[in-house]
PDB file of N, CA and C in Angstrom:
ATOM      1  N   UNK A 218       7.297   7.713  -6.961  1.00 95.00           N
ATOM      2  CA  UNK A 218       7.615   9.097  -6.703  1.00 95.00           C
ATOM      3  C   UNK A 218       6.546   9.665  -5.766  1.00 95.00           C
ATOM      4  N   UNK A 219       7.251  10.120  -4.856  1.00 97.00           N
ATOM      5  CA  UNK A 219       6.045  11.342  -3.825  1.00 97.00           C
ATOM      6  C   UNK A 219       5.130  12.056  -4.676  1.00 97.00           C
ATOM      7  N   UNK A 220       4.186  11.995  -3.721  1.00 98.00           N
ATOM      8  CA  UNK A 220       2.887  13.367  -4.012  1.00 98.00           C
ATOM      9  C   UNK A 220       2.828  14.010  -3.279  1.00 98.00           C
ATOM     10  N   UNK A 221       2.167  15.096  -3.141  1.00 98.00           N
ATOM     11  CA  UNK A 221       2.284  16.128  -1.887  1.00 98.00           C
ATOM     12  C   UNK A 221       1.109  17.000  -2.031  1.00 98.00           C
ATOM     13  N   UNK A 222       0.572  17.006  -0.975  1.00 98.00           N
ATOM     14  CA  UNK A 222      -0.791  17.626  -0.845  1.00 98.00           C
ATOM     15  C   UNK A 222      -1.093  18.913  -0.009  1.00 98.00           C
ATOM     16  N   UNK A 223      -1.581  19.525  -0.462  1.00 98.00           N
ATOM     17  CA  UNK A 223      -1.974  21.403   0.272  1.00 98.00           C
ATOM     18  C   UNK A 223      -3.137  21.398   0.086  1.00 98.00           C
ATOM     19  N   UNK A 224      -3.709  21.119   2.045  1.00 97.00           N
ATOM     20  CA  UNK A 224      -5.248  21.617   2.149  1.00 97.00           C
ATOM     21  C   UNK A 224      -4.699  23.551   2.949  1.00 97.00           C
ATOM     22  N   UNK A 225      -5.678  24.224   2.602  1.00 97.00           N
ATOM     23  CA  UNK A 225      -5.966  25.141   3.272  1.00 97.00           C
ATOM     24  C   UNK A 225      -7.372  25.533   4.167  1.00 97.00           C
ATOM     25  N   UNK A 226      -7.448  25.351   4.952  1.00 96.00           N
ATOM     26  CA  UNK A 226      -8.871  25.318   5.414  1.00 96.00           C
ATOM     27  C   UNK A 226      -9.141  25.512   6.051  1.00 96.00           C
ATOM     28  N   UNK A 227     -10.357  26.503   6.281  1.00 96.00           N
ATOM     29  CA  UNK A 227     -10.972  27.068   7.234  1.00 96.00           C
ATOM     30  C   UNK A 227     -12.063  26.714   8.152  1.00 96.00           C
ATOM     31  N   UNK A 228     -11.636  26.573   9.519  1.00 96.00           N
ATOM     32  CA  UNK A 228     -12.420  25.559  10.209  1.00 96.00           C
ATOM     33  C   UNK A 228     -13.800  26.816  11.294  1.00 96.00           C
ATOM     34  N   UNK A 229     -14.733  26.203  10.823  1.00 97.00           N
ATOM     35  CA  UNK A 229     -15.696  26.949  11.450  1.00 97.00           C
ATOM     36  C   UNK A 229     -16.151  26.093  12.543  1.00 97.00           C
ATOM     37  N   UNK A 230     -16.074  25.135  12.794  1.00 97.00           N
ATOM     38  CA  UNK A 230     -16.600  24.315  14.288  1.00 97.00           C
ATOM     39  C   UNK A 230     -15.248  23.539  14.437  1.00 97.00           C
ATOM     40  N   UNK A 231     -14.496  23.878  15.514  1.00 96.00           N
ATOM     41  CA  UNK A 231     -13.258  23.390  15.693  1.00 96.00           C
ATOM     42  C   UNK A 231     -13.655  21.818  16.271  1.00 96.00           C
ATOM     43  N   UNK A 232     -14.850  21.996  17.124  1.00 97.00           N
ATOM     44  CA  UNK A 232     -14.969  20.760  18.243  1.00 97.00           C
ATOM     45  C   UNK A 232     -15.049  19.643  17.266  1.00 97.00           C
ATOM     46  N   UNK A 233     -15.817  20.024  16.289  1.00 97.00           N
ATOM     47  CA  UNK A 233     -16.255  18.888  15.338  1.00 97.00           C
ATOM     48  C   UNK A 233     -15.131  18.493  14.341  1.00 97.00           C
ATOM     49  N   UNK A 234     -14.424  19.595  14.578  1.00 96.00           N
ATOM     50  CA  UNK A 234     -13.380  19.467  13.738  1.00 96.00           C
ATOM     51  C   UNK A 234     -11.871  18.616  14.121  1.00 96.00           C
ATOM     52  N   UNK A 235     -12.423  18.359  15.399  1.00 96.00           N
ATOM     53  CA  UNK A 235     -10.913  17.659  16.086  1.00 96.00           C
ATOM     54  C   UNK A 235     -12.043  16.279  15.728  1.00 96.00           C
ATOM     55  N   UNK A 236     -12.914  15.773  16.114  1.00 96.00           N
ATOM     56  CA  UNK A 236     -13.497  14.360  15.539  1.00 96.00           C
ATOM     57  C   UNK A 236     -13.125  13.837  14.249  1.00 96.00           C
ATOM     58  N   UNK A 237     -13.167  14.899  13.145  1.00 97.00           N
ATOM     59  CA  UNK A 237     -12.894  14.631  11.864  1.00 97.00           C
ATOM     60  C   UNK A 237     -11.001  14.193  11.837  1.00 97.00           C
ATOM     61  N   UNK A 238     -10.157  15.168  12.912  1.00 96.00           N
ATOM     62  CA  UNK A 238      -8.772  15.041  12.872  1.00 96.00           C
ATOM     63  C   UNK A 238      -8.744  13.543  13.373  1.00 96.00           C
ATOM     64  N   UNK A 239      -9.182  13.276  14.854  1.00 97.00           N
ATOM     65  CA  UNK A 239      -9.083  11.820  15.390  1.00 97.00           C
ATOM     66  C   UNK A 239      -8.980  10.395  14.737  1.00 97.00           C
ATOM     67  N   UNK A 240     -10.249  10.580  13.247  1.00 97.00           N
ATOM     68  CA  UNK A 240     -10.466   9.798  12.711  1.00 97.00           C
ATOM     69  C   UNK A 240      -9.547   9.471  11.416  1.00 97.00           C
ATOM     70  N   UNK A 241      -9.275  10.798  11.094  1.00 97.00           N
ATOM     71  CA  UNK A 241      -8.524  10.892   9.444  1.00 97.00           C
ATOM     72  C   UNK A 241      -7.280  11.021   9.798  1.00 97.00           C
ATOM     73  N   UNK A 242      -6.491  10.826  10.878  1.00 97.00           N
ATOM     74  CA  UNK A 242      -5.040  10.400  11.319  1.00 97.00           C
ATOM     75  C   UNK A 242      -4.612   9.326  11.316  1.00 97.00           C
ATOM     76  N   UNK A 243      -5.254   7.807  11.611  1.00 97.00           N
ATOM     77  CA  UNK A 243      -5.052   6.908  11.576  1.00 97.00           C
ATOM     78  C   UNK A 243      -5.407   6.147   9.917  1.00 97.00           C
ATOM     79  N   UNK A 244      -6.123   6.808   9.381  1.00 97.00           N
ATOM     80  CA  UNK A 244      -6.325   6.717   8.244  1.00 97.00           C
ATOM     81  C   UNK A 244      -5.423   6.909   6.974  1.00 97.00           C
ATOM     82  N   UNK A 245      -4.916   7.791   7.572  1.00 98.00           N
ATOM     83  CA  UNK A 245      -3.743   8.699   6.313  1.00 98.00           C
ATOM     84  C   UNK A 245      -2.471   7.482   6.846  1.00 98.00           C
ATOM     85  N   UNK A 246      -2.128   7.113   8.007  1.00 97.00           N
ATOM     86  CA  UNK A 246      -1.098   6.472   8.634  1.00 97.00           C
ATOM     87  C   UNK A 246      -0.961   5.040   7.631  1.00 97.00           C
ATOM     88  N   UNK A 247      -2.539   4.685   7.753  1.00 97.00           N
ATOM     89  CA  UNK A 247      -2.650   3.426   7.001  1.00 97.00           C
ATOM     90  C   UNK A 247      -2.279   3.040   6.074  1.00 97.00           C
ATOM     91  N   UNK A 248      -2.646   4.508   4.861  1.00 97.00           N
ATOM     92  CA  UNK A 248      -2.335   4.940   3.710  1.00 97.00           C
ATOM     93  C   UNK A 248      -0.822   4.917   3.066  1.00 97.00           C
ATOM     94  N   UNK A 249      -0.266   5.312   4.124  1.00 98.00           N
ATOM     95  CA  UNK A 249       1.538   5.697   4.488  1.00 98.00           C
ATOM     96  C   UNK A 249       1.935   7.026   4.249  1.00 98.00           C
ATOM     97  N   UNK A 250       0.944   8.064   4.115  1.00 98.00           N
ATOM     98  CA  UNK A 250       0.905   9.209   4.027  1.00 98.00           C
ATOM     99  C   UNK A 250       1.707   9.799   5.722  1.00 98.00           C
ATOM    100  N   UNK A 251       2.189  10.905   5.623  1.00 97.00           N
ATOM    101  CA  UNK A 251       2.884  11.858   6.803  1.00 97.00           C
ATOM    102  C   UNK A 251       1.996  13.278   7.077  1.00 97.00           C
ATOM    103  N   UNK A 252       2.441  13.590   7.890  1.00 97.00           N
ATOM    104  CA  UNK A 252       2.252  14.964   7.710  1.00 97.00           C
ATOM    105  C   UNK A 252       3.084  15.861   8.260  1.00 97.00           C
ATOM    106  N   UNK A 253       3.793  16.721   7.057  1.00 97.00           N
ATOM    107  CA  UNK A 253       4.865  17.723   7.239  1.00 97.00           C
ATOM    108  C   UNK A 253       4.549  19.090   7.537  1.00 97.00           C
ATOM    109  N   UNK A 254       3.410  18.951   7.765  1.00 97.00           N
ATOM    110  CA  UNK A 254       2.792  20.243   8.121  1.00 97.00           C
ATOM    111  C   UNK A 254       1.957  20.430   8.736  1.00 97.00           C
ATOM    112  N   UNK A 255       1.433  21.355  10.063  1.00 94.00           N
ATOM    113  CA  UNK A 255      -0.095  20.760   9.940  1.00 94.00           C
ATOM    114  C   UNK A 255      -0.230  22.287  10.680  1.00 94.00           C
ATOM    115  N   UNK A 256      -1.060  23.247  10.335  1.00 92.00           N
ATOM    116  CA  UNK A 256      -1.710  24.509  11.375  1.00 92.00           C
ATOM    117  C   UNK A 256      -0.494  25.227  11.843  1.00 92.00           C
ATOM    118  N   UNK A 257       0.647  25.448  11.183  1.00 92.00           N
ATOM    119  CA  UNK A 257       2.359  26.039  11.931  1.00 92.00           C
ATOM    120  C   UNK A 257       1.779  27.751  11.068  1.00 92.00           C
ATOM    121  N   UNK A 258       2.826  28.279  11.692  1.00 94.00           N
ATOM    122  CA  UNK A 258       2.734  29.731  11.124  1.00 94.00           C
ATOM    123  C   UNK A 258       2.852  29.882   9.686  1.00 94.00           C
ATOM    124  N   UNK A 259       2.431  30.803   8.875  1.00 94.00           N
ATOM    125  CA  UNK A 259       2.475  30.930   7.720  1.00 94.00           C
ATOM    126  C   UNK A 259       2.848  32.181   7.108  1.00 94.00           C
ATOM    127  N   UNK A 260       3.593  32.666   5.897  1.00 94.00           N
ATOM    128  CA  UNK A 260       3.567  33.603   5.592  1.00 94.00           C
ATOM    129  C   UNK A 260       3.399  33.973   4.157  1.00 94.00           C
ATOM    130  N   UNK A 261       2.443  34.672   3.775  1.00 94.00           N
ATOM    131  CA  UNK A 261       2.337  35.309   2.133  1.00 94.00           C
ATOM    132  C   UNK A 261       3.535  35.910   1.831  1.00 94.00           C
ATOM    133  N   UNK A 262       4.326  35.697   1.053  1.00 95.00           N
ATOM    134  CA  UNK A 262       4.936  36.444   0.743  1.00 95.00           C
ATOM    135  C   UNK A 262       5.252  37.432  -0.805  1.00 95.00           C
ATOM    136  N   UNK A 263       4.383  36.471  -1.853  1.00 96.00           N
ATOM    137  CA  UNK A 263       3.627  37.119  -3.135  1.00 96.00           C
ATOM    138  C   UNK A 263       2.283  36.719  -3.116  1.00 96.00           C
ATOM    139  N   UNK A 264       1.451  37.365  -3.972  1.00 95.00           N
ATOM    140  CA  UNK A 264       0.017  37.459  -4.775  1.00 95.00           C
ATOM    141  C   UNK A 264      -0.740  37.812  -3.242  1.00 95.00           C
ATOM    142  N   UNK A 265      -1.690  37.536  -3.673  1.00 94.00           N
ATOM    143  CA  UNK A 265      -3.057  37.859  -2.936  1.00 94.00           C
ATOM    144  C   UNK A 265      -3.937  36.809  -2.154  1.00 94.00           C
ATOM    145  N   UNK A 266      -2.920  35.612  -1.872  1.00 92.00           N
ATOM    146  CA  UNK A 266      -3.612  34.574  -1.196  1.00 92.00           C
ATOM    147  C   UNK A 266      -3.550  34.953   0.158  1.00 92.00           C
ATOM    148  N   UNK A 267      -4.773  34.634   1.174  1.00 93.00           N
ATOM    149  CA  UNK A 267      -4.834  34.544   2.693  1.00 93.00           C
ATOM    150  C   UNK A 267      -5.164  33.160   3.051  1.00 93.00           C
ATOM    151  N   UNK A 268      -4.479  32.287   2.811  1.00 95.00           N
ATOM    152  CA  UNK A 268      -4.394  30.879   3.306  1.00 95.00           C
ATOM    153  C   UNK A 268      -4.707  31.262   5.198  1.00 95.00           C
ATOM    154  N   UNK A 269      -5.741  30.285   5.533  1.00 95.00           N
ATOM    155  CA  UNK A 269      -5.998  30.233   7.084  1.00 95.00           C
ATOM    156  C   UNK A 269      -5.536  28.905   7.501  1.00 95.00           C
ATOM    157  N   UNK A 270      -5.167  27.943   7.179  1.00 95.00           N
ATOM    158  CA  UNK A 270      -4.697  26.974   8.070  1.00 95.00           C
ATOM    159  C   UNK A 270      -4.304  26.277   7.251  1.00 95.00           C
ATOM    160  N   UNK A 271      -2.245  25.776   7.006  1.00 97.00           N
ATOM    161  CA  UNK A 271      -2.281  25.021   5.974  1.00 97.00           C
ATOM    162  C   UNK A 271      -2.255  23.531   6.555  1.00 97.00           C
ATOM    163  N   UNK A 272      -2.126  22.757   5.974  1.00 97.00           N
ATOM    164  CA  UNK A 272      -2.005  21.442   5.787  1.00 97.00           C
ATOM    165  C   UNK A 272      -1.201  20.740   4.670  1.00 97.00           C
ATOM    166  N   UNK A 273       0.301  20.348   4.810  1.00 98.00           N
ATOM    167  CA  UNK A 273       1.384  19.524   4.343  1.00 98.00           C
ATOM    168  C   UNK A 273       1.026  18.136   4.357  1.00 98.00           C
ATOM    169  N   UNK A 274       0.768  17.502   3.388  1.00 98.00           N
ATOM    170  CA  UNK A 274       1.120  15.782   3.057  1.00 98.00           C
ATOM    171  C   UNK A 274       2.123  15.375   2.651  1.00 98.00           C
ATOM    172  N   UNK A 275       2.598  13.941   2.735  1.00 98.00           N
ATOM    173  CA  UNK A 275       3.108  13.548   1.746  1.00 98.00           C
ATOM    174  C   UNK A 275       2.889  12.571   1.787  1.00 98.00           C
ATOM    175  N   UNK A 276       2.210  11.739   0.661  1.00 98.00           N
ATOM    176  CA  UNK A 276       2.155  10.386  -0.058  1.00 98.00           C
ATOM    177  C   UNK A 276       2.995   9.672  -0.576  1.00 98.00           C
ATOM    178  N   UNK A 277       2.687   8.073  -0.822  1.00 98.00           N
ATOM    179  CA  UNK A 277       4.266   7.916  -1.251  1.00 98.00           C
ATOM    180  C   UNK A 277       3.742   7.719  -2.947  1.00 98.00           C
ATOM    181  N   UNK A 278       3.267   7.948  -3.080  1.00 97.00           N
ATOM    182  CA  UNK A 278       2.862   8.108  -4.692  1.00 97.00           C
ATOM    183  C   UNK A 278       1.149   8.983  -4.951  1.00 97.00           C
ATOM    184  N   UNK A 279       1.382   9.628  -6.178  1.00 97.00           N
ATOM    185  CA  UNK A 279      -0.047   9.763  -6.622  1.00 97.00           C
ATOM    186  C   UNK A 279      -0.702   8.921  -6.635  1.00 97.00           C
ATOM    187  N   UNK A 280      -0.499   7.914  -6.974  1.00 97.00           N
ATOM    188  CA  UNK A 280      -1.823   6.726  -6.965  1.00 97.00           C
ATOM    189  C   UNK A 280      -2.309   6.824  -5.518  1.00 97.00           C
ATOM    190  N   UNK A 281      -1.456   6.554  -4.627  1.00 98.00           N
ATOM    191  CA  UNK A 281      -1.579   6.135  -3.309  1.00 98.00           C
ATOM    192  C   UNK A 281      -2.715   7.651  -2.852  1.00 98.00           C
ATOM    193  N   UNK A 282      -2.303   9.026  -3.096  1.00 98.00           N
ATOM    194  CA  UNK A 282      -2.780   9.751  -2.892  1.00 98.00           C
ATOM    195  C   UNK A 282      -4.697   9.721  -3.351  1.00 98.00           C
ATOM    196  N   UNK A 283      -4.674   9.400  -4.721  1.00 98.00           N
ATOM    197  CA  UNK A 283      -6.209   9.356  -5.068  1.00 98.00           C
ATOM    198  C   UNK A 283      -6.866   8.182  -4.826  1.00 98.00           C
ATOM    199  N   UNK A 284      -5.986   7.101  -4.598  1.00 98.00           N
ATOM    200  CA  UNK A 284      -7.128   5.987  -3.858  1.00 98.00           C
ATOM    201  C   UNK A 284      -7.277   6.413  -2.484  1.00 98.00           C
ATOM    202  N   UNK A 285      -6.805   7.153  -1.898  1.00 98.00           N
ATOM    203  CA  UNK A 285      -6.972   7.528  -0.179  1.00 98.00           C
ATOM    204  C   UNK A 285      -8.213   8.519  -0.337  1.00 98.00           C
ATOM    205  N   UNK A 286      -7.730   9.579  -1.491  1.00 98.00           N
ATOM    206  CA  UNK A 286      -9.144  10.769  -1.283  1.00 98.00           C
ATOM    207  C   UNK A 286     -10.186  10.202  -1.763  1.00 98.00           C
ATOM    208  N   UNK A 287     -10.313   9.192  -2.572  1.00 98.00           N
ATOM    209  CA  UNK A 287     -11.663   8.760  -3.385  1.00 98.00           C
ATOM    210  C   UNK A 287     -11.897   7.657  -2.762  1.00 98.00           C
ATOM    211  N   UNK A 288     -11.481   6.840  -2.015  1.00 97.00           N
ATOM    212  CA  UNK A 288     -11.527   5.595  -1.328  1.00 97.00           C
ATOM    213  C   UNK A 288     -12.978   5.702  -0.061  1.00 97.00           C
ATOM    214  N   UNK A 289     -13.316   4.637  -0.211  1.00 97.00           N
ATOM    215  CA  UNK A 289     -14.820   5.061   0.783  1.00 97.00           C
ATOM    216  C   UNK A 289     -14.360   5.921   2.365  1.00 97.00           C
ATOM    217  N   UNK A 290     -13.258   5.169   2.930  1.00 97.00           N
ATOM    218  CA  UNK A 290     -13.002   5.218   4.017  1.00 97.00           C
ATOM    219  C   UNK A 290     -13.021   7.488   4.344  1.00 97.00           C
ATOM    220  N   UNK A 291     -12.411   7.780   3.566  1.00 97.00           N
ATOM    221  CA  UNK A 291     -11.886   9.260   3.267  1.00 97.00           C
ATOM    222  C   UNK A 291     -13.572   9.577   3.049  1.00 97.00           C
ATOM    223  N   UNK A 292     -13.906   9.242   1.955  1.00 97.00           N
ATOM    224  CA  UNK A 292     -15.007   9.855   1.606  1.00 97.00           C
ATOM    225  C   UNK A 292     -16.008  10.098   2.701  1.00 97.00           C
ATOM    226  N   UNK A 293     -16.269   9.330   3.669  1.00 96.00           N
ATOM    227  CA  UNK A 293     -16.930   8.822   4.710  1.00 96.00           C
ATOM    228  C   UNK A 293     -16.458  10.572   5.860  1.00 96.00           C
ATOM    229  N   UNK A 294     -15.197   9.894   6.390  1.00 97.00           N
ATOM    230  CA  UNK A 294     -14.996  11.187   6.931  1.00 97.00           C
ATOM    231  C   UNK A 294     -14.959  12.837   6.359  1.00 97.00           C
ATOM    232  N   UNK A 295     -15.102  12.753   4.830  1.00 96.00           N
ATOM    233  CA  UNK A 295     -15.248  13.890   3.894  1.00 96.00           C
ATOM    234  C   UNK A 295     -16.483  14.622   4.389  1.00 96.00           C
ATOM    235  N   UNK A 296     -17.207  14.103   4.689  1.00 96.00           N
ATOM    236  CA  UNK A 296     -18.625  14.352   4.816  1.00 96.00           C
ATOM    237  C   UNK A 296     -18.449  15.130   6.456  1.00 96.00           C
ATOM    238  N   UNK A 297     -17.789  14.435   7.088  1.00 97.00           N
ATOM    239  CA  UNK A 297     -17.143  15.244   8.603  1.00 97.00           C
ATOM    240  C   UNK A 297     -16.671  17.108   8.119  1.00 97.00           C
ATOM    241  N   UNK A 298     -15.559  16.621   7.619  1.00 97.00           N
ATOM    242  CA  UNK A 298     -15.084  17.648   7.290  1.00 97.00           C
ATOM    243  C   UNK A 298     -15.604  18.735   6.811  1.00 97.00           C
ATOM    244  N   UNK A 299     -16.420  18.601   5.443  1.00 97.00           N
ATOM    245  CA  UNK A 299     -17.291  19.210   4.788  1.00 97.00           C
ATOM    246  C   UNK A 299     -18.318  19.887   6.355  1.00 97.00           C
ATOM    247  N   UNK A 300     -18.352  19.715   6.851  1.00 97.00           N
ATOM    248  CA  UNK A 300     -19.883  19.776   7.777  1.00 97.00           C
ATOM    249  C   UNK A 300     -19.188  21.143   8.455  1.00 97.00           C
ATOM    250  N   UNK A 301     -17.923  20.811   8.838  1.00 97.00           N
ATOM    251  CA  UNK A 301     -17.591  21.592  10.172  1.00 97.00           C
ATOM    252  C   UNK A 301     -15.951  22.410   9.226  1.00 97.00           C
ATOM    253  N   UNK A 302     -15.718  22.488   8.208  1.00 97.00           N
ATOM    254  CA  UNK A 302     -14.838  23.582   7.279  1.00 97.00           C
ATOM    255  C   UNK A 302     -14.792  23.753   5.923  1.00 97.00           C
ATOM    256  N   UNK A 303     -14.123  24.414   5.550  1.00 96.00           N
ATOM    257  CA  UNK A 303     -14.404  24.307   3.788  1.00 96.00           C
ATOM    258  C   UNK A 303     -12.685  24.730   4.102  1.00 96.00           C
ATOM    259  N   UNK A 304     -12.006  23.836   2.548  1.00 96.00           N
ATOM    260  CA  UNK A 304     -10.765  23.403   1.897  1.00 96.00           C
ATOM    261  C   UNK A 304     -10.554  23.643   0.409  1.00 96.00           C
ATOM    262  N   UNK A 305      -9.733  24.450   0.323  1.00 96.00           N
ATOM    263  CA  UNK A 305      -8.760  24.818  -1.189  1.00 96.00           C
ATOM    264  C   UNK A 305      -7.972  23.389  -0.735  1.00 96.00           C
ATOM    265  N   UNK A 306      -7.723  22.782  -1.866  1.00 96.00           N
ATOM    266  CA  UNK A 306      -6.710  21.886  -1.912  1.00 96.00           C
ATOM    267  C   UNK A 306      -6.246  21.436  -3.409  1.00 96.00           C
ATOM    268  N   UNK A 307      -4.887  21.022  -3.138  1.00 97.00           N
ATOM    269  CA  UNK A 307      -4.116  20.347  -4.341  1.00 97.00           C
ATOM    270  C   UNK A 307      -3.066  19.649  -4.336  1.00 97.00           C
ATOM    271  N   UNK A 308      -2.839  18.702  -5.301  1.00 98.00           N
ATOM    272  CA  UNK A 308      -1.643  17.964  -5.340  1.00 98.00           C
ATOM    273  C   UNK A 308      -0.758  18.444  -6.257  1.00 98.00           C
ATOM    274  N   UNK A 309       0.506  17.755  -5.943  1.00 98.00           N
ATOM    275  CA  UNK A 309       1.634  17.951  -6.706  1.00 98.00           C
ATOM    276  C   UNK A 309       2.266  16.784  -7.020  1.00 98.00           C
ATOM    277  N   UNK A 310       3.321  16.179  -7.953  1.00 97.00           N
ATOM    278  CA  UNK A 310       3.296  14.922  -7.726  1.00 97.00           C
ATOM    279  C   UNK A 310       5.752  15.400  -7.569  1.00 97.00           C
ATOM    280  N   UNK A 311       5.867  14.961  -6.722  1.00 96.00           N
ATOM    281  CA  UNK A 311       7.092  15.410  -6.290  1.00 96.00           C
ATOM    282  C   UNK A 311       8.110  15.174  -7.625  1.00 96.00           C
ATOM    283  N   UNK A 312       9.600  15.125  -7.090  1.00 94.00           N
ATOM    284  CA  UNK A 312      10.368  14.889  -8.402  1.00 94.00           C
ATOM    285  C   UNK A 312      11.071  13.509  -8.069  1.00 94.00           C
ATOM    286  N   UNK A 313      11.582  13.154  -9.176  1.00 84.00           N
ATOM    287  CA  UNK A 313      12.478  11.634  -8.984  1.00 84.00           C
ATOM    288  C   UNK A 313      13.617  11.722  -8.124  1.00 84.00           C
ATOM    289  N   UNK A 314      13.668  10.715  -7.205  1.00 77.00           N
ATOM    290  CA  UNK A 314      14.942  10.550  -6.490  1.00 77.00           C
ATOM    291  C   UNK A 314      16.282  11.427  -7.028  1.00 77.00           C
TER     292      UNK A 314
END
């Protein structure tokens, strides 16, 4: 069953921040992860969230999802990321066929 992942994140050094994209694209590919979303328009339409940049995954399983985020390779570029934005994120784990 799919997982599905929502980063929101706010990028304070973009330049550094396309290095971190370059690297963690081919990565997620590897994984077999997609991305159904990436920086498109957004809109609140209840509560009080101001999401600045979302980010759509999809995994083809939870497992697949937490060996990718905890896996050295991720972790490695985590440290990218971390440097140059900060991320709300979460999974979901989709429904059965």
């Amino acid at each position: 069953m799919a997982a599905y992942v929502v980063f929101d994140v706010e990028i304070r050094n973009a330049e550094r921040y396309q290095d971190f994209m370059r690297q963690v694209k081919p990565a997620l590919e590897a994984a077999g992860a997609r991305y159904l979303a990436r920086g498109g328009a957004h809109k609140v339409y209840e509560g009080d969230w101001s999401p600045r940049r979302i980010v759509l995954l999809e995994f083809p399983s939870m497992r697949a999802w937490e060996t990718f985020y905890n896996g050295p390779v991720y972790q490695g570029l985590k440290t990218i990321r971390d440097e140059c934005s900060s991320a709300r994120l979460v999974s979901v784990e989709g429904l059965d066929p």
